[in-house]
Tab-separated table of C-alpha atoms and ligand atoms in Angstrom:
chain	number	residue	atom	x	y	z
G	26	MET	CA	81.788	78.712	102.760
G	27	LEU	CA	78.972	80.817	103.503
G	28	LEU	CA	75.633	78.794	103.244
G	29	THR	CA	72.659	80.510	101.554
G	30	ARG	CA	69.099	80.007	102.728
G	31	ARG	CA	68.589	77.744	99.876
G	32	ASP	CA	71.649	75.499	100.928
G	33	LEU	CA	70.390	75.417	104.264
G	34	ILE	CA	66.828	74.155	103.511
G	35	LYS	CA	68.429	71.536	101.323
G	36	LEU	CA	70.603	70.396	104.159
G	37	PHE	CA	68.615	70.584	107.178
G	38	GLY	CA	64.900	71.628	106.106
G	39	ALA	CA	63.076	74.849	106.358
G	40	SER	CA	63.051	75.160	110.060
G	41	ALA	CA	66.840	74.777	110.491
G	42	ALA	CA	67.284	77.411	107.828
G	43	THR	CA	64.959	79.925	109.770
G	44	ALA	CA	66.942	79.306	113.001
G	45	ALA	CA	70.151	79.776	111.416
G	46	LEU	CA	69.420	82.892	109.360
G	47	GLY	CA	68.336	85.335	112.002
G	48	VAL	CA	66.641	84.589	115.112
G	49	SER	CA	66.783	86.261	118.391
G	50	PRO	CA	68.327	83.829	121.335
G	51	LYS	CA	65.186	84.923	123.339
G	52	ALA	CA	63.060	82.916	120.762
G	53	PHE	CA	64.013	79.546	122.146
G	54	SER	CA	62.034	77.659	124.504
G	55	ALA	CA	63.432	77.598	128.158
G	56	SER	CA	62.642	73.954	128.212
G	57	ALA	CA	64.602	73.169	125.018
G	58	PRO	CA	68.041	71.245	125.910
G	59	HIS	CA	70.775	73.508	126.488
G	60	LEU	CA	74.305	73.488	125.218
G	61	VAL	CA	76.796	75.836	127.100
G	62	ILE	CA	80.139	76.689	125.607
G	63	VAL	CA	83.115	78.128	127.459
G	64	GLY	CA	85.441	80.133	125.202
G	65	GLY	CA	84.623	82.037	122.223
G	66	GLY	CA	87.573	81.402	120.139
G	67	VAL	CA	87.838	79.194	117.230
G	68	GLY	CA	86.815	75.879	118.950
G	69	GLY	CA	84.033	77.493	120.940
G	70	THR	CA	82.448	79.482	118.257
G	71	ALA	CA	82.517	76.652	115.566
G	72	THR	CA	80.707	74.476	118.123
G	73	ALA	CA	77.781	77.068	118.486
G	74	LYS	CA	77.577	77.686	114.810
G	75	TYR	CA	77.603	74.144	113.610
G	76	MET	CA	75.285	72.970	116.530
G	77	ARG	CA	72.646	75.459	115.516
G	78	MET	CA	73.124	74.509	111.800
G	79	LEU	CA	72.499	70.674	112.959
G	80	ASP	CA	69.529	71.515	115.342
G	81	PRO	CA	66.943	74.592	114.925
G	82	SER	CA	65.736	74.322	118.416
G	83	ILE	CA	68.530	73.751	120.914
G	84	ARG	CA	69.359	76.706	123.245
G	85	ILE	CA	73.053	77.667	122.843
G	86	THR	CA	74.943	79.955	125.312
G	87	LEU	CA	78.479	80.913	124.598
G	88	ILE	CA	80.488	82.468	127.396
G	89	GLU	CA	83.489	84.763	126.558
G	90	PRO	CA	84.886	87.669	128.419
G	91	ASN	CA	85.896	89.580	125.424
G	92	ARG	CA	83.509	91.597	122.844
G	93	GLU	CA	85.842	90.891	119.937
G	94	TYR	CA	88.214	87.956	119.027
G	95	VAL	CA	91.520	88.469	117.231
G	96	PHE	CA	92.236	85.829	114.965
G	97	CYS	CA	95.680	84.133	115.205
G	98	PRO	CA	95.912	82.799	111.712
G	99	GLY	CA	97.177	85.552	109.522
G	100	SER	CA	98.325	87.706	112.688
G	101	ASN	CA	102.007	87.268	111.864
G	102	GLU	CA	101.466	89.326	108.631
G	103	VAL	CA	100.599	92.330	110.878
G	104	LEU	CA	104.155	92.317	111.622
G	105	ASN	CA	105.434	93.157	108.035
G	106	ASP	CA	102.410	95.663	107.438
G	107	GLU	CA	100.475	93.142	104.924
G	108	VAL	CA	97.510	93.133	107.225
G	109	THR	CA	96.118	95.258	110.207
G	110	LEU	CA	94.928	94.039	113.550
G	111	ALA	CA	91.598	95.509	112.876
G	112	GLU	CA	91.364	93.268	109.679
G	113	GLN	CA	92.283	90.251	112.044
G	114	THR	CA	89.498	91.199	114.496
G	115	VAL	CA	86.045	89.594	114.468
G	116	THR	CA	82.747	90.282	116.722
G	117	TYR	CA	80.191	87.876	117.827
G	118	ASP	CA	77.413	89.632	115.901
G	119	SER	CA	76.679	86.862	113.342
G	120	ILE	CA	76.883	84.199	115.990
G	121	ARG	CA	74.314	86.043	118.121
G	122	ASN	CA	71.947	87.550	115.392
G	123	ARG	CA	72.271	84.960	112.737
G	124	TYR	CA	72.508	81.710	114.717
G	125	GLY	CA	70.523	82.625	117.658
G	126	VAL	CA	73.382	82.156	120.145
G	127	ASN	CA	73.230	83.779	123.556
G	128	VAL	CA	76.440	85.333	124.012
G	129	VAL	CA	77.313	85.881	127.740
G	130	LEU	CA	80.283	88.375	128.146
G	131	ASP	CA	81.779	87.076	131.222
G	132	LYS	CA	84.532	84.751	132.539
G	133	ALA	CA	83.654	81.032	133.386
G	134	THR	CA	85.291	80.281	136.773
G	135	ALA	CA	83.874	76.861	137.980
G	136	ILE	CA	81.797	73.821	137.038
G	137	ASP	CA	79.532	72.046	139.345
G	138	TYR	CA	79.587	68.625	137.695
G	139	ASP	CA	76.639	67.377	139.979
G	140	LYS	CA	74.224	70.323	139.448
G	141	LYS	CA	75.389	70.589	135.926
G	142	THR	CA	75.971	74.423	136.165
G	143	VAL	CA	78.690	76.746	135.240
G	144	ARG	CA	79.646	79.659	137.433
G	145	THR	CA	80.929	82.958	136.088
G	146	ALA	CA	82.994	85.820	137.345
G	147	LYS	CA	79.930	88.019	137.736
G	148	GLY	CA	78.212	85.525	139.858
G	149	GLU	CA	75.959	83.921	137.317
G	150	ARG	CA	75.235	80.310	137.545
G	151	ILE	CA	74.142	78.890	134.133
G	152	ALA	CA	72.684	75.103	133.919
G	153	TYR	CA	73.639	73.070	131.060
G	154	ASP	CA	72.758	69.591	129.652
G	155	TRP	CA	75.960	69.560	127.735
G	156	LEU	CA	79.063	71.677	128.194
G	157	VAL	CA	81.944	72.117	125.649
G	158	VAL	CA	84.958	73.899	126.942
G	159	SER	CA	87.409	75.356	124.540
G	160	PRO	CA	89.484	77.989	126.460
G	161	GLY	CA	92.808	77.777	124.403
G	162	PRO	CA	96.173	77.407	125.941
G	163	ASP	CA	97.965	79.168	128.864
G	164	PHE	CA	101.683	79.551	129.147
G	165	VAL	CA	104.408	78.331	131.477
G	166	PHE	CA	106.410	81.649	131.750
G	167	ASP	CA	108.787	80.175	134.250
G	168	ALA	CA	110.159	77.531	132.165
G	169	VAL	CA	112.449	80.299	131.237
G	170	GLU	CA	114.142	81.641	134.364
G	171	GLY	CA	113.253	85.473	134.662
G	172	TYR	CA	110.609	85.532	132.147
G	173	SER	CA	106.971	86.414	133.607
G	174	ARG	CA	103.670	87.467	132.489
G	175	GLU	CA	104.393	91.026	133.271
G	176	LEU	CA	107.300	91.235	131.123
G	177	ALA	CA	105.243	89.716	128.201
G	178	GLU	CA	102.691	92.574	128.871
G	179	GLY	CA	105.557	95.018	128.745
G	180	ASP	CA	108.657	95.031	126.493
G	181	PHE	CA	109.086	91.390	125.833
G	182	PRO	CA	105.727	90.413	124.358
G	183	HIS	CA	105.243	86.789	123.090
G	184	ALA	CA	102.519	87.885	120.629
G	185	TRP	CA	101.170	84.208	120.750
G	186	LYS	CA	97.642	85.405	121.399
G	187	ALA	CA	96.981	88.002	118.562
G	188	GLY	CA	96.133	91.324	120.006
G	189	PRO	CA	98.053	94.288	121.811
G	190	GLN	CA	101.160	92.250	121.923
G	191	THR	CA	101.204	91.783	118.307
G	192	LEU	CA	101.371	95.554	117.812
G	193	LYS	CA	103.951	96.071	120.490
G	194	LEU	CA	106.292	93.249	118.917
G	195	LYS	CA	105.971	95.201	115.553
G	196	LYS	CA	106.717	98.538	117.018
G	197	LEU	CA	109.778	97.116	118.950
G	198	TYR	CA	111.638	95.274	115.934
G	199	GLN	CA	110.583	98.072	113.319
G	200	GLY	CA	111.979	100.631	115.715
G	201	MET	CA	115.300	99.055	116.740
G	202	ARG	CA	118.773	100.643	115.873
G	203	THR	CA	120.362	100.105	112.459
G	204	GLY	CA	121.953	96.518	112.540
G	205	GLY	CA	119.928	95.671	115.648
G	206	VAL	CA	119.513	91.880	116.677
G	207	VAL	CA	116.130	90.187	117.213
G	208	VAL	CA	116.005	86.703	119.320
G	209	ILE	CA	113.047	84.600	118.568
G	210	SER	CA	112.784	81.820	121.140
G	211	ALA	CA	110.832	78.768	119.648
G	212	PRO	CA	109.302	76.751	122.207
G	213	PRO	CA	109.343	72.768	122.419
G	214	MET	CA	106.249	70.897	121.128
G	215	PRO	CA	103.397	70.938	121.747
G	216	TYR	CA	102.507	74.501	120.871
G	217	ARG	CA	99.786	76.011	118.844
G	218	CYS	CA	100.557	76.411	115.041
G	219	PRO	CA	103.940	74.733	114.736
G	220	PRO	CA	105.271	76.573	111.737
G	221	ALA	CA	104.230	79.975	112.952
G	222	PRO	CA	107.758	81.025	114.650
G	223	TYR	CA	109.371	80.414	111.318
G	224	GLU	CA	106.805	82.251	109.451
G	225	ARG	CA	107.156	85.389	111.819
G	226	ALA	CA	111.049	85.147	111.430
G	227	SER	CA	110.470	85.116	107.627
G	228	PHE	CA	108.038	88.178	107.677
G	229	MET	CA	110.233	90.384	109.983
G	230	ALA	CA	113.126	89.592	107.669
G	231	GLU	CA	111.279	90.721	104.661
G	232	TRP	CA	110.583	94.059	106.315
G	233	LEU	CA	113.968	94.436	107.708
G	234	LYS	CA	115.694	93.673	104.301
G	235	GLU	CA	113.961	96.875	103.065
G	236	HIS	CA	114.187	99.022	106.039
G	237	ASN	CA	117.184	97.645	108.308
G	238	PRO	CA	119.325	95.486	105.952
G	239	THR	CA	122.137	94.949	108.390
G	240	ALA	CA	119.743	93.687	111.212
G	241	LYS	CA	119.873	90.129	112.106
G	242	ILE	CA	117.238	87.564	113.590
G	243	LEU	CA	118.534	84.819	115.587
G	244	ILE	CA	115.986	81.837	116.172
G	245	LEU	CA	116.977	80.010	119.260
G	246	ASP	CA	115.038	76.705	119.292
G	247	SER	CA	114.078	74.216	121.921
G	248	LYS	CA	113.652	71.564	119.210
G	249	PRO	CA	116.399	69.779	117.068
G	250	ASP	CA	114.192	70.421	113.909
G	251	PHE	CA	111.035	72.017	112.806
G	252	ILE	CA	107.894	71.557	110.373
G	253	PHE	CA	108.646	72.756	106.639
G	254	GLN	CA	112.432	73.108	107.738
G	255	PRO	CA	113.605	72.274	104.063
G	256	HIS	CA	111.074	74.923	102.594
G	257	TYR	CA	112.029	77.614	105.086
G	258	GLU	CA	115.825	77.087	104.804
G	259	THR	CA	115.541	76.822	100.963
G	260	TYR	CA	113.657	80.152	100.975
G	261	TRP	CA	115.960	81.831	103.473
G	262	LYS	CA	119.154	80.755	101.338
G	263	GLU	CA	117.488	82.451	98.306
G	264	LYS	CA	116.425	85.727	100.074
G	265	PHE	CA	118.442	86.144	103.161
G	266	GLY	CA	121.819	84.677	102.682
G	267	TYR	CA	120.915	81.579	104.992
G	268	GLY	CA	123.965	79.659	105.926
G	269	THR	CA	126.600	82.427	105.155
G	270	ASP	CA	128.461	84.925	107.251
G	271	ASN	CA	126.023	87.688	106.223
G	272	ALA	CA	122.810	85.749	106.663
G	273	MET	CA	120.023	87.860	108.033
G	274	ILE	CA	118.308	84.824	109.804
G	275	GLU	CA	120.338	82.203	111.712
G	276	TRP	CA	118.677	79.313	113.285
G	277	VAL	CA	120.246	77.338	116.288
G	278	GLY	CA	118.505	74.076	116.969
G	279	GLU	CA	118.331	72.252	120.423
G	280	HIS	CA	121.027	69.864	119.508
G	281	ASN	CA	123.578	72.839	119.004
G	282	GLY	CA	122.411	74.476	122.426
G	283	GLY	CA	119.656	76.651	121.001
G	284	LYS	CA	117.420	76.240	123.940
G	285	VAL	CA	116.873	79.521	125.866
G	286	VAL	CA	116.998	78.881	129.720
G	287	SER	CA	116.844	82.343	131.300
G	288	LEU	CA	116.170	86.003	130.434
G	289	ASP	CA	117.825	89.066	132.018
G	290	PRO	CA	115.431	91.895	131.140
G	291	ASN	CA	117.895	94.650	132.554
G	292	THR	CA	120.746	93.751	130.235
G	293	ARG	CA	118.205	92.741	127.389
G	294	SER	CA	119.985	89.234	127.115
G	295	VAL	CA	119.223	85.648	127.283
G	296	LYS	CA	121.195	82.606	128.241
G	297	THR	CA	121.134	79.211	126.321
G	298	ALA	CA	121.388	75.816	127.736
G	299	ASP	CA	125.134	75.680	126.660
G	300	GLY	CA	125.823	78.685	128.857
G	301	GLU	CA	126.153	81.248	126.113
G	302	THR	CA	124.842	84.661	126.886
G	303	ILE	CA	123.483	86.507	123.915
G	304	LYS	CA	122.386	90.188	124.064
G	305	ALA	CA	119.464	91.390	121.665
G	306	ASP	CA	117.895	94.672	120.803
G	307	VAL	CA	114.261	92.636	120.904
G	308	ILE	CA	113.785	89.617	122.468
G	309	ASN	CA	110.576	87.544	121.580
G	310	ILE	CA	110.286	84.567	123.738
G	311	ILE	CA	107.280	82.174	122.700
G	312	PRO	CA	106.582	80.450	126.131
G	313	VAL	CA	106.087	76.791	126.701
G	314	HIS	CA	102.504	75.870	126.577
G	315	LYS	CA	99.876	74.158	128.902
G	316	ALA	CA	96.070	73.799	129.046
G	317	GLY	CA	94.102	76.901	129.772
G	318	LYS	CA	93.617	78.211	133.359
G	319	PHE	CA	89.888	77.209	133.370
G	320	ALA	CA	90.807	73.637	132.603
G	321	PHE	CA	93.198	73.619	135.579
G	322	ASP	CA	90.679	75.481	137.924
G	323	THR	CA	87.949	73.074	137.313
G	324	GLY	CA	89.929	69.848	137.686
G	325	LEU	CA	89.561	68.890	133.959
G	326	THR	CA	93.281	68.519	133.683
G	327	MET	CA	93.418	65.614	136.141
G	328	GLY	CA	96.915	66.712	137.429
G	329	LYS	CA	98.440	66.675	133.990
G	330	GLN	CA	99.544	69.621	131.562
G	331	TRP	CA	96.863	69.008	129.259
G	332	VAL	CA	93.262	67.761	129.463
G	333	PRO	CA	92.724	64.133	128.878
G	334	ILE	CA	89.850	63.372	126.720
G	335	ASN	CA	88.065	60.194	125.345
G	336	PRO	CA	89.687	60.022	121.783
G	337	PHE	CA	86.309	59.124	120.274
G	338	ASP	CA	84.189	61.868	121.054
G	339	PHE	CA	86.369	64.408	122.922
G	340	ARG	CA	84.304	63.828	126.340
G	341	SER	CA	86.305	64.832	129.415
G	342	LYS	CA	87.367	62.045	131.432
G	343	VAL	CA	86.021	63.758	134.623
G	344	ASP	CA	82.298	64.017	133.338
G	345	LYS	CA	80.463	62.595	130.333
G	346	ASN	CA	78.276	65.632	129.926
G	347	VAL	CA	81.476	67.882	129.416
G	348	PHE	CA	83.434	67.900	126.042
G	349	VAL	CA	86.747	69.342	125.872
G	350	ILE	CA	88.223	70.668	122.557
G	351	GLY	CA	90.946	72.832	120.882
G	352	ASP	CA	94.514	73.702	121.940
G	353	THR	CA	93.727	72.809	125.802
G	354	THR	CA	93.294	68.927	125.116
G	355	GLU	CA	95.765	66.123	124.973
G	356	ALA	CA	94.625	64.793	121.479
G	357	ASP	CA	97.957	63.225	120.230
G	358	PRO	CA	98.797	62.882	117.433
G	359	MET	CA	96.846	65.841	116.601
G	360	VAL	CA	98.640	69.099	116.421
G	361	LYS	CA	97.293	72.140	118.050
G	362	THR	CA	95.861	74.182	115.013
G	363	GLY	CA	92.656	76.327	114.694
G	364	TYR	CA	91.635	74.016	111.814
G	365	LEU	CA	91.544	70.943	113.860
G	366	ALA	CA	89.796	72.759	116.829
G	367	SER	CA	87.130	73.564	114.268
G	368	ASN	CA	86.941	70.024	113.017
G	369	GLN	CA	86.673	68.893	116.701
G	370	ALA	CA	83.840	71.318	117.256
G	371	LYS	CA	81.928	69.901	114.215
G	372	TRP	CA	82.302	66.612	115.301
G	373	VAL	CA	81.325	67.220	118.965
G	374	ALA	CA	78.277	68.949	117.718
G	375	GLN	CA	77.371	65.809	115.738
G	376	VAL	CA	77.899	63.741	118.785
G	377	ILE	CA	75.482	66.025	120.888
G	378	LEU	CA	73.030	65.776	118.062
G	379	ALA	CA	73.189	62.060	118.073
G	380	GLU	CA	72.604	61.919	121.866
G	381	MET	CA	69.551	64.214	121.692
G	382	THR	CA	68.008	62.186	118.825
G	383	GLY	CA	69.022	58.946	120.161
G	384	LYS	CA	70.867	58.048	116.863
G	385	ASP	CA	74.477	56.823	116.106
G	386	PRO	CA	76.900	59.521	115.530
G	387	GLY	CA	78.686	57.586	112.918
G	388	TYR	CA	82.721	57.752	112.679
G	389	PRO	CA	84.745	60.812	112.975
G	390	LEU	CA	87.548	61.666	110.139
G	391	TRP	CA	89.205	64.858	111.305
G	392	THR	CA	91.293	66.854	108.915
G	393	ASN	CA	94.092	69.479	109.421
G	394	ASN	CA	94.082	71.544	106.250
G	395	CYS	CA	96.768	74.366	107.016
G	396	VAL	CA	98.845	76.710	105.177
G	397	ALA	CA	101.994	78.946	106.158
G	398	MET	CA	103.825	81.326	104.408
G	399	ALA	CA	107.685	82.417	104.188
G	400	GLY	CA	107.191	85.495	102.217
G	401	GLU	CA	105.073	87.410	99.781
G	402	ASP	CA	106.003	84.870	97.010
G	403	PHE	CA	106.428	81.559	99.084
G	404	GLY	CA	103.467	79.679	100.544
G	405	MET	CA	103.123	76.117	101.843
G	406	THR	CA	100.189	73.854	102.626
G	407	ILE	CA	99.739	70.658	104.574
G	408	THR	CA	96.906	68.291	105.029
G	409	ASP	CA	96.858	65.643	107.809
G	410	THR	CA	93.991	63.174	108.252
G	411	PHE	CA	93.091	61.316	111.450
G	412	ARG	CA	90.617	58.632	112.287
G	413	TYR	CA	89.597	56.986	115.506
G	414	HIS	CA	90.848	53.356	115.571
G	415	ASP	CA	91.516	50.838	118.259
G	416	GLY	CA	90.715	53.132	121.017
G	417	LYS	CA	92.874	56.080	119.933
G	418	ILE	CA	93.446	58.885	117.387
G	419	GLU	CA	95.399	57.796	114.532
G	420	LEU	CA	97.232	59.736	111.955
G	421	GLN	CA	96.238	58.446	108.519
G	422	GLU	CA	98.120	60.373	106.193
G	423	THR	CA	100.253	63.710	105.729
G	424	ILE	CA	100.563	65.582	102.357
G	425	GLN	CA	102.972	68.447	102.322
G	426	SER	CA	103.428	70.793	99.288
G	427	PRO	CA	106.827	70.073	97.946
G	428	VAL	CA	109.988	72.144	98.248
G	429	ASN	CA	110.535	73.568	94.896
G	430	LEU	CA	111.705	76.786	93.601
G	431	ASN	CA	108.946	76.855	90.841
G	432	PRO	CA	108.168	80.594	91.443
G	433	HIS	CA	104.705	80.329	89.938
G	434	LEU	CA	103.764	77.519	92.136
G	435	ASN	CA	105.204	78.895	95.334
G	436	ALA	CA	103.546	82.382	94.704
G	437	GLU	CA	100.304	80.505	94.059
G	438	ARG	CA	100.275	78.824	97.376
G	439	VAL	CA	100.522	82.353	98.851
G	440	ALA	CA	97.058	83.035	97.113
G	441	ILE	CA	95.772	79.862	98.498
G	442	ALA	CA	97.012	80.739	102.021
G	443	ARG	CA	95.412	84.045	101.945
G	444	ASN	CA	92.326	82.640	100.665
G	445	TRP	CA	92.398	79.822	103.344
G	446	GLN	CA	92.677	82.673	105.959
G	447	ARG	CA	89.720	84.640	104.742
G	448	THR	CA	87.307	81.582	104.150
G	449	PHE	CA	88.440	79.897	107.389
G	450	ARG	CA	87.646	83.233	109.419
G	451	ARG	CA	84.356	83.413	107.698
G	452	ASP	CA	83.526	79.744	108.314
G	453	ILE	CA	83.886	80.374	112.029
G	454	PHE	CA	82.432	83.653	112.723
G	455	GLU	CA	79.910	84.502	109.778
V	11	FAD	C1	100.710	83.320	115.167
V	11	FAD	C2	99.784	82.331	115.079
V	11	FAD	C3	99.478	81.820	113.916
V	11	FAD	C4	98.513	80.819	113.641
V	11	FAD	N1	98.161	80.389	112.527
V	11	FAD	C5	97.430	79.466	112.379
V	11	FAD	C6	97.124	78.768	111.009
V	11	FAD	O1	97.454	79.523	110.219
V	11	FAD	N2	96.195	77.751	110.847
V	11	FAD	C7	95.472	77.335	111.967
V	11	FAD	O2	94.774	76.279	112.034
V	11	FAD	N3	96.054	77.686	113.201
V	11	FAD	C8	96.778	78.735	113.541
V	11	FAD	N4	97.183	79.087	114.834
V	11	FAD	C9	96.506	78.323	115.802
V	11	FAD	C10	94.991	78.750	116.311
V	11	FAD	O3	95.031	80.065	116.614
V	11	FAD	C11	94.688	78.048	117.646
V	11	FAD	O4	95.127	76.787	117.349
V	11	FAD	C12	93.133	78.014	117.596
V	11	FAD	O5	92.925	79.397	118.004
V	11	FAD	C13	92.759	77.193	118.808
V	11	FAD	O6	91.320	77.513	119.140
V	11	FAD	P1	90.852	77.288	120.661
V	11	FAD	O7	89.478	77.480	120.833
V	11	FAD	O8	91.475	76.186	121.342
V	11	FAD	O9	91.511	78.528	121.607
V	11	FAD	P2	91.404	80.107	121.245
V	11	FAD	O10	91.036	80.248	119.566
V	11	FAD	O11	92.496	80.627	121.578
V	11	FAD	O12	90.138	80.643	122.147
V	11	FAD	C14	89.983	80.461	123.351
V	11	FAD	C15	89.056	81.383	123.819
V	11	FAD	O13	88.699	81.025	125.243
V	11	FAD	C16	88.353	82.253	125.882
V	11	FAD	N5	88.392	81.857	127.373
V	11	FAD	C17	89.638	81.654	127.880
V	11	FAD	N6	89.166	81.163	129.383
V	11	FAD	C18	87.804	81.601	129.544
V	11	FAD	C19	86.992	81.533	130.731
V	11	FAD	N7	87.426	81.026	131.918
V	11	FAD	N8	85.739	81.650	130.361
V	11	FAD	C20	85.354	82.164	129.021
V	11	FAD	N9	86.028	82.228	127.910
V	11	FAD	C21	87.543	81.968	128.282
V	11	FAD	C22	89.538	83.164	125.323
V	11	FAD	O14	89.185	84.522	125.736
V	11	FAD	C23	89.609	82.896	123.919
V	11	FAD	O15	88.553	83.625	123.045
V	11	FAD	C24	98.107	80.253	115.027
V	11	FAD	C25	98.478	80.590	116.367
V	11	FAD	C26	99.279	81.807	116.401
V	11	FAD	C27	99.578	82.211	117.668
């Protein structure tokens, strides 16, 4: 929701409204408390915006190396020409000009926890009172023998960070020979956006059915099952002959040897855990995930694959002035989604405000309110709620839209999903 000036005055008073609706980052007093944020993706940008909405005077600096951010939610639809990458791309103009955030186009490289400074690649040292870190995930390429970052940048794109690789993947599968085969290797949990590999397969199938109807998509999975599986299988049966000899989509779970263990780029083939070699025209390996590089370089991972956090307020276990949010954290049982990253951001902003003002932050209730699609006429929704209880994060409730073949309701959920994507993007970046 985009708040009007009147809404802001109602919520936070006149001074907050002035600060939130158009003030230069230079207008803030150098002696004001300083929040520094590493990473201008969903988690980091949401922290910047919502911190400003809670407090009109705090200085906020966002460190991010890229001028633009390509939104992942909705990026699978670039593959079937429903949206363009340009439509998925946002800038930091609003965050800078409406919310008075100092956006530093640079890469953070180190933290000095004693001096409370962040070092950047260009050699700046930026002092903070509080630091929020949201660098997203990185990938473990060597979990599949023969795969590498270089191959992903070339003819084997994972496209799991929306951007040029998304366009490359689209070009590859749309340009393959008649009757060609696409292999999608789905990773083990945890990874960002659990339904997205199956949404991707569905959108590709939709395009192929029209332009290359004898083509096949083979999903080789490192898991024995997946979220929304009954929904996808129902839709695939109806649209793509799933489960028959002429199926356009085939899924092989981990229990049937679906896990991909190696890639041979020269023969364009993958080998599965049960020793089968499968040749394909296009190979899309979604890699195993781990915490972002910055989290490893700064010791925030404490020797683990993900960043341990205090489950109440997302403070790092390394230093109490550092908060870590988003995909890079170990926040079980939360899944890794943009919606949760933004909810964590809003809560952390509240915790920081409470510390500034000496007040009690209250208790968090996080929600994961997400959408997925199987096609232009089949959408799905899920709502998870989480609370802090007994020293840990607890899943309170999960509500999924039911599997049914009521075309009206299923199509309506596509409209809901599209609206969700638009409003969520605006909620973070406008
Ligand atoms: C295909 C796909 C579909 C998806 N669909 C959905 C969906 O429908 N709903 C949903 O909720 N989620 C979805 N997601 C997941 C969602 O995109 C992520 O969960 C979300 O982006 C996580 O936010 P984040 O802040 O942790 O990381 P990101 O959004 O990835 O942001 C990380 C940022 O940190 C920056 N950064 C990294 N290192 C540094 C450094 N050293 N210094 C400065 N900056 C740095 C990066 O440049 C990047 O801008 C999807 C993901 C994919 C791949």
